[in-house]
PDB file of N, CA and C in Angstrom:
ATOM      1  N   UNK A   1     -46.227 -29.143 -54.350  1.00 83.00           N
ATOM      2  CA  UNK A   1     -45.000 -29.484 -53.658  1.00 83.00           C
ATOM      3  C   UNK A   1     -43.838 -28.625 -54.156  1.00 83.00           C
ATOM      4  N   UNK A   2     -43.868 -28.296 -55.449  1.00 81.00           N
ATOM      5  CA  UNK A   2     -42.811 -27.462 -56.012  1.00 81.00           C
ATOM      6  C   UNK A   2     -42.805 -26.063 -55.422  1.00 81.00           C
ATOM      7  N   UNK A   3     -44.001 -25.543 -55.107  1.00 87.00           N
ATOM      8  CA  UNK A   3     -44.084 -24.193 -54.531  1.00 87.00           C
ATOM      9  C   UNK A   3     -43.469 -24.156 -53.137  1.00 87.00           C
ATOM     10  N   UNK A   4     -43.660 -25.220 -52.381  1.00 90.00           N
ATOM     11  CA  UNK A   4     -43.062 -25.281 -51.042  1.00 90.00           C
ATOM     12  C   UNK A   4     -41.545 -25.339 -51.149  1.00 90.00           C
ATOM     13  N   UNK A   5     -41.043 -26.150 -52.071  1.00 86.00           N
ATOM     14  CA  UNK A   5     -39.599 -26.252 -52.268  1.00 86.00           C
ATOM     15  C   UNK A   5     -39.012 -24.920 -52.723  1.00 86.00           C
ATOM     16  N   UNK A   6     -39.714 -24.238 -53.610  1.00 88.00           N
ATOM     17  CA  UNK A   6     -39.237 -22.941 -54.089  1.00 88.00           C
ATOM     18  C   UNK A   6     -39.216 -21.916 -52.957  1.00 88.00           C
ATOM     19  N   UNK A   7     -40.236 -21.932 -52.116  1.00 89.00           N
ATOM     20  CA  UNK A   7     -40.273 -21.007 -50.982  1.00 89.00           C
ATOM     21  C   UNK A   7     -39.158 -21.261 -49.992  1.00 89.00           C
ATOM     22  N   UNK A   8     -38.888 -22.526 -49.721  1.00 91.00           N
ATOM     23  CA  UNK A   8     -37.799 -22.868 -48.802  1.00 91.00           C
ATOM     24  C   UNK A   8     -36.453 -22.449 -49.387  1.00 91.00           C
ATOM     25  N   UNK A   9     -36.270 -22.672 -50.677  1.00 87.00           N
ATOM     26  CA  UNK A   9     -35.020 -22.284 -51.332  1.00 87.00           C
ATOM     27  C   UNK A   9     -34.818 -20.775 -51.277  1.00 87.00           C
ATOM     28  N   UNK A  10     -35.876 -20.023 -51.549  1.00 91.00           N
ATOM     29  CA  UNK A  10     -35.765 -18.562 -51.514  1.00 91.00           C
ATOM     30  C   UNK A  10     -35.524 -18.052 -50.093  1.00 91.00           C
ATOM     31  N   UNK A  11     -36.176 -18.659 -49.118  1.00 92.00           N
ATOM     32  CA  UNK A  11     -35.975 -18.232 -47.728  1.00 92.00           C
ATOM     33  C   UNK A  11     -34.537 -18.492 -47.290  1.00 92.00           C
ATOM     34  N   UNK A  12     -34.023 -19.656 -47.626  1.00 92.00           N
ATOM     35  CA  UNK A  12     -32.642 -19.971 -47.265  1.00 92.00           C
ATOM     36  C   UNK A  12     -31.648 -19.046 -47.933  1.00 92.00           C
ATOM     37  N   UNK A  13     -31.876 -18.747 -49.193  1.00 92.00           N
ATOM     38  CA  UNK A  13     -30.968 -17.852 -49.910  1.00 92.00           C
ATOM     39  C   UNK A  13     -31.029 -16.435 -49.349  1.00 92.00           C
ATOM     40  N   UNK A  14     -32.219 -15.977 -49.013  1.00 92.00           N
ATOM     41  CA  UNK A  14     -32.359 -14.623 -48.468  1.00 92.00           C
ATOM     42  C   UNK A  14     -31.701 -14.510 -47.099  1.00 92.00           C
ATOM     43  N   UNK A  15     -31.897 -15.513 -46.266  1.00 95.00           N
ATOM     44  CA  UNK A  15     -31.278 -15.497 -44.937  1.00 95.00           C
ATOM     45  C   UNK A  15     -29.759 -15.563 -45.063  1.00 95.00           C
ATOM     46  N   UNK A  16     -29.278 -16.446 -45.932  1.00 93.00           N
ATOM     47  CA  UNK A  16     -27.832 -16.573 -46.125  1.00 93.00           C
ATOM     48  C   UNK A  16     -27.204 -15.301 -46.656  1.00 93.00           C
ATOM     49  N   UNK A  17     -27.870 -14.661 -47.602  1.00 93.00           N
ATOM     50  CA  UNK A  17     -27.340 -13.408 -48.149  1.00 93.00           C
ATOM     51  C   UNK A  17     -27.342 -12.302 -47.104  1.00 93.00           C
ATOM     52  N   UNK A  18     -28.378 -12.249 -46.294  1.00 93.00           N
ATOM     53  CA  UNK A  18     -28.432 -11.230 -45.241  1.00 93.00           C
ATOM     54  C   UNK A  18     -27.325 -11.405 -44.218  1.00 93.00           C
ATOM     55  N   UNK A  19     -27.097 -12.635 -43.818  1.00 95.00           N
ATOM     56  CA  UNK A  19     -26.018 -12.905 -42.857  1.00 95.00           C
ATOM     57  C   UNK A  19     -24.665 -12.602 -43.488  1.00 95.00           C
ATOM     58  N   UNK A  20     -24.483 -13.036 -44.734  1.00 92.00           N
ATOM     59  CA  UNK A  20     -23.217 -12.788 -45.417  1.00 92.00           C
ATOM     60  C   UNK A  20     -22.930 -11.311 -45.598  1.00 92.00           C
ATOM     61  N   UNK A  21     -23.943 -10.548 -46.001  1.00 94.00           N
ATOM     62  CA  UNK A  21     -23.762  -9.102 -46.152  1.00 94.00           C
ATOM     63  C   UNK A  21     -23.426  -8.449 -44.819  1.00 94.00           C
ATOM     64  N   UNK A  22     -24.102  -8.851 -43.778  1.00 94.00           N
ATOM     65  CA  UNK A  22     -23.844  -8.266 -42.460  1.00 94.00           C
ATOM     66  C   UNK A  22     -22.429  -8.530 -41.975  1.00 94.00           C
ATOM     67  N   UNK A  23     -21.960  -9.751 -42.144  1.00 95.00           N
ATOM     68  CA  UNK A  23     -20.601 -10.086 -41.717  1.00 95.00           C
ATOM     69  C   UNK A  23     -19.582  -9.325 -42.555  1.00 95.00           C
ATOM     70  N   UNK A  24     -19.789  -9.298 -43.866  1.00 94.00           N
ATOM     71  CA  UNK A  24     -18.843  -8.617 -44.757  1.00 94.00           C
ATOM     72  C   UNK A  24     -18.749  -7.129 -44.442  1.00 94.00           C
ATOM     73  N   UNK A  25     -19.874  -6.480 -44.286  1.00 94.00           N
ATOM     74  CA  UNK A  25     -19.867  -5.044 -44.029  1.00 94.00           C
ATOM     75  C   UNK A  25     -19.292  -4.744 -42.656  1.00 94.00           C
ATOM     76  N   UNK A  26     -19.590  -5.563 -41.658  1.00 95.00           N
ATOM     77  CA  UNK A  26     -19.034  -5.303 -40.326  1.00 95.00           C
ATOM     78  C   UNK A  26     -17.525  -5.449 -40.321  1.00 95.00           C
ATOM     79  N   UNK A  27     -17.015  -6.445 -41.031  1.00 94.00           N
ATOM     80  CA  UNK A  27     -15.561  -6.621 -41.088  1.00 94.00           C
ATOM     81  C   UNK A  27     -14.888  -5.498 -41.877  1.00 94.00           C
ATOM     82  N   UNK A  28     -15.559  -5.008 -42.919  1.00 94.00           N
ATOM     83  CA  UNK A  28     -15.010  -3.889 -43.674  1.00 94.00           C
ATOM     84  C   UNK A  28     -14.939  -2.637 -42.817  1.00 94.00           C
ATOM     85  N   UNK A  29     -15.982  -2.374 -42.036  1.00 94.00           N
ATOM     86  CA  UNK A  29     -15.964  -1.209 -41.151  1.00 94.00           C
ATOM     87  C   UNK A  29     -14.904  -1.352 -40.065  1.00 94.00           C
ATOM     88  N   UNK A  30     -14.735  -2.578 -39.572  1.00 95.00           N
ATOM     89  CA  UNK A  30     -13.688  -2.830 -38.583  1.00 95.00           C
ATOM     90  C   UNK A  30     -12.305  -2.558 -39.180  1.00 95.00           C
ATOM     91  N   UNK A  31     -12.094  -2.989 -40.413  1.00 93.00           N
ATOM     92  CA  UNK A  31     -10.819  -2.742 -41.085  1.00 93.00           C
ATOM     93  C   UNK A  31     -10.587  -1.265 -41.345  1.00 93.00           C
ATOM     94  N   UNK A  32     -11.655  -0.543 -41.697  1.00 93.00           N
ATOM     95  CA  UNK A  32     -11.524   0.900 -41.916  1.00 93.00           C
ATOM     96  C   UNK A  32     -11.206   1.627 -40.617  1.00 93.00           C
ATOM     97  N   UNK A  33     -11.753   1.147 -39.517  1.00 94.00           N
ATOM     98  CA  UNK A  33     -11.470   1.779 -38.231  1.00 94.00           C
ATOM     99  C   UNK A  33     -10.019   1.546 -37.814  1.00 94.00           C
ATOM    100  N   UNK A  34      -9.494   0.367 -38.148  1.00 95.00           N
ATOM    101  CA  UNK A  34      -8.117   0.053 -37.773  1.00 95.00           C
ATOM    102  C   UNK A  34      -7.098   0.737 -38.675  1.00 95.00           C
ATOM    103  N   UNK A  35      -7.396   0.792 -39.984  1.00 94.00           N
ATOM    104  CA  UNK A  35      -6.465   1.395 -40.940  1.00 94.00           C
ATOM    105  C   UNK A  35      -7.233   2.305 -41.903  1.00 94.00           C
ATOM    106  N   UNK A  36      -7.451   3.541 -41.506  1.00 92.00           N
ATOM    107  CA  UNK A  36      -8.236   4.458 -42.340  1.00 92.00           C
ATOM    108  C   UNK A  36      -7.611   4.726 -43.715  1.00 92.00           C
ATOM    109  N   UNK A  37      -6.296   4.583 -43.831  1.00 94.00           N
ATOM    110  CA  UNK A  37      -5.645   4.859 -45.115  1.00 94.00           C
ATOM    111  C   UNK A  37      -5.996   3.822 -46.187  1.00 94.00           C
ATOM    112  N   UNK A  38      -6.518   2.680 -45.776  1.00 92.00           N
ATOM    113  CA  UNK A  38      -6.913   1.639 -46.731  1.00 92.00           C
ATOM    114  C   UNK A  38      -8.418   1.647 -47.023  1.00 92.00           C
ATOM    115  N   UNK A  39      -9.101   2.719 -46.665  1.00 91.00           N
ATOM    116  CA  UNK A  39     -10.560   2.721 -46.781  1.00 91.00           C
ATOM    117  C   UNK A  39     -11.032   2.565 -48.224  1.00 91.00           C
ATOM    118  N   UNK A  40     -10.348   3.180 -49.181  1.00 93.00           N
ATOM    119  CA  UNK A  40     -10.782   3.055 -50.585  1.00 93.00           C
ATOM    120  C   UNK A  40     -10.632   1.623 -51.082  1.00 93.00           C
ATOM    121  N   UNK A  41      -9.519   0.980 -50.750  1.00 93.00           N
ATOM    122  CA  UNK A  41      -9.307  -0.407 -51.164  1.00 93.00           C
ATOM    123  C   UNK A  41     -10.317  -1.328 -50.495  1.00 93.00           C
ATOM    124  N   UNK A  42     -10.547  -1.121 -49.207  1.00 92.00           N
ATOM    125  CA  UNK A  42     -11.505  -1.958 -48.486  1.00 92.00           C
ATOM    126  C   UNK A  42     -12.917  -1.780 -49.031  1.00 92.00           C
ATOM    127  N   UNK A  43     -13.270  -0.550 -49.357  1.00 93.00           N
ATOM    128  CA  UNK A  43     -14.608  -0.281 -49.880  1.00 93.00           C
ATOM    129  C   UNK A  43     -14.803  -0.962 -51.241  1.00 93.00           C
ATOM    130  N   UNK A  44     -13.788  -0.885 -52.092  1.00 94.00           N
ATOM    131  CA  UNK A  44     -13.880  -1.540 -53.401  1.00 94.00           C
ATOM    132  C   UNK A  44     -14.039  -3.048 -53.247  1.00 94.00           C
ATOM    133  N   UNK A  45     -13.228  -3.632 -52.387  1.00 94.00           N
ATOM    134  CA  UNK A  45     -13.327  -5.074 -52.158  1.00 94.00           C
ATOM    135  C   UNK A  45     -14.662  -5.458 -51.534  1.00 94.00           C
ATOM    136  N   UNK A  46     -15.204  -4.575 -50.687  1.00 93.00           N
ATOM    137  CA  UNK A  46     -16.493  -4.851 -50.066  1.00 93.00           C
ATOM    138  C   UNK A  46     -17.601  -4.883 -51.113  1.00 93.00           C
ATOM    139  N   UNK A  47     -17.583  -3.938 -52.058  1.00 94.00           N
ATOM    140  CA  UNK A  47     -18.612  -3.928 -53.093  1.00 94.00           C
ATOM    141  C   UNK A  47     -18.527  -5.159 -53.978  1.00 94.00           C
ATOM    142  N   UNK A  48     -17.325  -5.612 -54.281  1.00 95.00           N
ATOM    143  CA  UNK A  48     -17.172  -6.833 -55.066  1.00 95.00           C
ATOM    144  C   UNK A  48     -17.726  -8.023 -54.280  1.00 95.00           C
ATOM    145  N   UNK A  49     -17.417  -8.086 -52.992  1.00 93.00           N
ATOM    146  CA  UNK A  49     -17.916  -9.170 -52.153  1.00 93.00           C
ATOM    147  C   UNK A  49     -19.425  -9.163 -52.029  1.00 93.00           C
ATOM    148  N   UNK A  50     -20.013  -7.986 -51.856  1.00 94.00           N
ATOM    149  CA  UNK A  50     -21.475  -7.886 -51.752  1.00 94.00           C
ATOM    150  C   UNK A  50     -22.127  -8.346 -53.054  1.00 94.00           C
ATOM    151  N   UNK A  51     -21.533  -7.973 -54.184  1.00 94.00           N
ATOM    152  CA  UNK A  51     -22.082  -8.402 -55.472  1.00 94.00           C
ATOM    153  C   UNK A  51     -22.048  -9.922 -55.591  1.00 94.00           C
ATOM    154  N   UNK A  52     -20.955 -10.535 -55.169  1.00 93.00           N
ATOM    155  CA  UNK A  52     -20.857 -11.991 -55.243  1.00 93.00           C
ATOM    156  C   UNK A  52     -21.823 -12.672 -54.274  1.00 93.00           C
ATOM    157  N   UNK A  53     -22.026 -12.072 -53.113  1.00 93.00           N
ATOM    158  CA  UNK A  53     -22.970 -12.641 -52.146  1.00 93.00           C
ATOM    159  C   UNK A  53     -24.406 -12.531 -52.677  1.00 93.00           C
ATOM    160  N   UNK A  54     -24.721 -11.425 -53.330  1.00 92.00           N
ATOM    161  CA  UNK A  54     -26.082 -11.209 -53.819  1.00 92.00           C
ATOM    162  C   UNK A  54     -26.428 -12.069 -55.025  1.00 92.00           C
ATOM    163  N   UNK A  55     -25.435 -12.715 -55.624  1.00 94.00           N
ATOM    164  CA  UNK A  55     -25.718 -13.633 -56.732  1.00 94.00           C
ATOM    165  C   UNK A  55     -26.518 -14.836 -56.238  1.00 94.00           C
ATOM    166  N   UNK A  56     -26.274 -15.237 -55.003  1.00 91.00           N
ATOM    167  CA  UNK A  56     -26.947 -16.427 -54.452  1.00 91.00           C
ATOM    168  C   UNK A  56     -28.470 -16.307 -54.456  1.00 91.00           C
ATOM    169  N   UNK A  57     -29.069 -15.227 -53.940  1.00 92.00           N
ATOM    170  CA  UNK A  57     -30.534 -15.132 -53.995  1.00 92.00           C
ATOM    171  C   UNK A  57     -31.072 -15.034 -55.426  1.00 92.00           C
ATOM    172  N   UNK A  58     -30.308 -14.417 -56.316  1.00 94.00           N
ATOM    173  CA  UNK A  58     -30.755 -14.324 -57.703  1.00 94.00           C
ATOM    174  C   UNK A  58     -30.806 -15.713 -58.331  1.00 94.00           C
ATOM    175  N   UNK A  59     -29.758 -16.492 -58.117  1.00 93.00           N
ATOM    176  CA  UNK A  59     -29.745 -17.863 -58.632  1.00 93.00           C
ATOM    177  C   UNK A  59     -30.836 -18.710 -57.991  1.00 93.00           C
ATOM    178  N   UNK A  60     -31.067 -18.513 -56.703  1.00 91.00           N
ATOM    179  CA  UNK A  60     -32.129 -19.259 -56.016  1.00 91.00           C
ATOM    180  C   UNK A  60     -33.489 -18.900 -56.603  1.00 91.00           C
ATOM    181  N   UNK A  61     -33.683 -17.642 -56.945  1.00 92.00           N
ATOM    182  CA  UNK A  61     -34.947 -17.221 -57.557  1.00 92.00           C
ATOM    183  C   UNK A  61     -35.141 -17.908 -58.903  1.00 92.00           C
ATOM    184  N   UNK A  62     -34.102 -17.919 -59.715  1.00 92.00           N
ATOM    185  CA  UNK A  62     -34.191 -18.546 -61.044  1.00 92.00           C
ATOM    186  C   UNK A  62     -34.491 -20.037 -60.895  1.00 92.00           C
ATOM    187  N   UNK A  63     -33.788 -20.708 -59.980  1.00 90.00           N
ATOM    188  CA  UNK A  63     -34.018 -22.128 -59.780  1.00 90.00           C
ATOM    189  C   UNK A  63     -35.430 -22.369 -59.229  1.00 90.00           C
ATOM    190  N   UNK A  64     -35.891 -21.495 -58.335  1.00 90.00           N
ATOM    191  CA  UNK A  64     -37.244 -21.637 -57.792  1.00 90.00           C
ATOM    192  C   UNK A  64     -38.287 -21.508 -58.890  1.00 90.00           C
ATOM    193  N   UNK A  65     -38.082 -20.575 -59.808  1.00 91.00           N
ATOM    194  CA  UNK A  65     -39.022 -20.428 -60.919  1.00 91.00           C
ATOM    195  C   UNK A  65     -38.995 -21.658 -61.823  1.00 91.00           C
ATOM    196  N   UNK A  66     -37.813 -22.232 -62.017  1.00 90.00           N
ATOM    197  CA  UNK A  66     -37.729 -23.449 -62.825  1.00 90.00           C
ATOM    198  C   UNK A  66     -38.442 -24.623 -62.140  1.00 90.00           C
ATOM    199  N   UNK A  67     -38.336 -24.690 -60.813  1.00 88.00           N
ATOM    200  CA  UNK A  67     -38.994 -25.785 -60.077  1.00 88.00           C
ATOM    201  C   UNK A  67     -40.513 -25.611 -60.132  1.00 88.00           C
ATOM    202  N   UNK A  68     -40.974 -24.379 -59.977  1.00 90.00           N
ATOM    203  CA  UNK A  68     -42.425 -24.146 -59.988  1.00 90.00           C
ATOM    204  C   UNK A  68     -43.009 -24.437 -61.375  1.00 90.00           C
ATOM    205  N   UNK A  69     -42.305 -24.055 -62.412  1.00 88.00           N
ATOM    206  CA  UNK A  69     -42.828 -24.223 -63.776  1.00 88.00           C
ATOM    207  C   UNK A  69     -42.458 -25.555 -64.398  1.00 88.00           C
ATOM    208  N   UNK A  70     -42.015 -26.483 -63.605  1.00 77.00           N
ATOM    209  CA  UNK A  70     -41.598 -27.794 -64.105  1.00 77.00           C
ATOM    210  C   UNK A  70     -42.703 -28.555 -64.738  1.00 77.00           C
TER     211      UNK A  70
END
């Protein structure tokens, strides 16, 4: 039962991270198209946002491993 829960947790985290990354990057590109002079600032903020979004699947993996090895 723990393996099923871990798989569901990982699937949800992966889907959520993919959607979050897609929205973040699309909005950053939209902002760069509207104001090219802010591209460096937008790019820096985008990388910080992507890093924070990618923490979710990493945490889900750790929790999934803890559930499986319970």
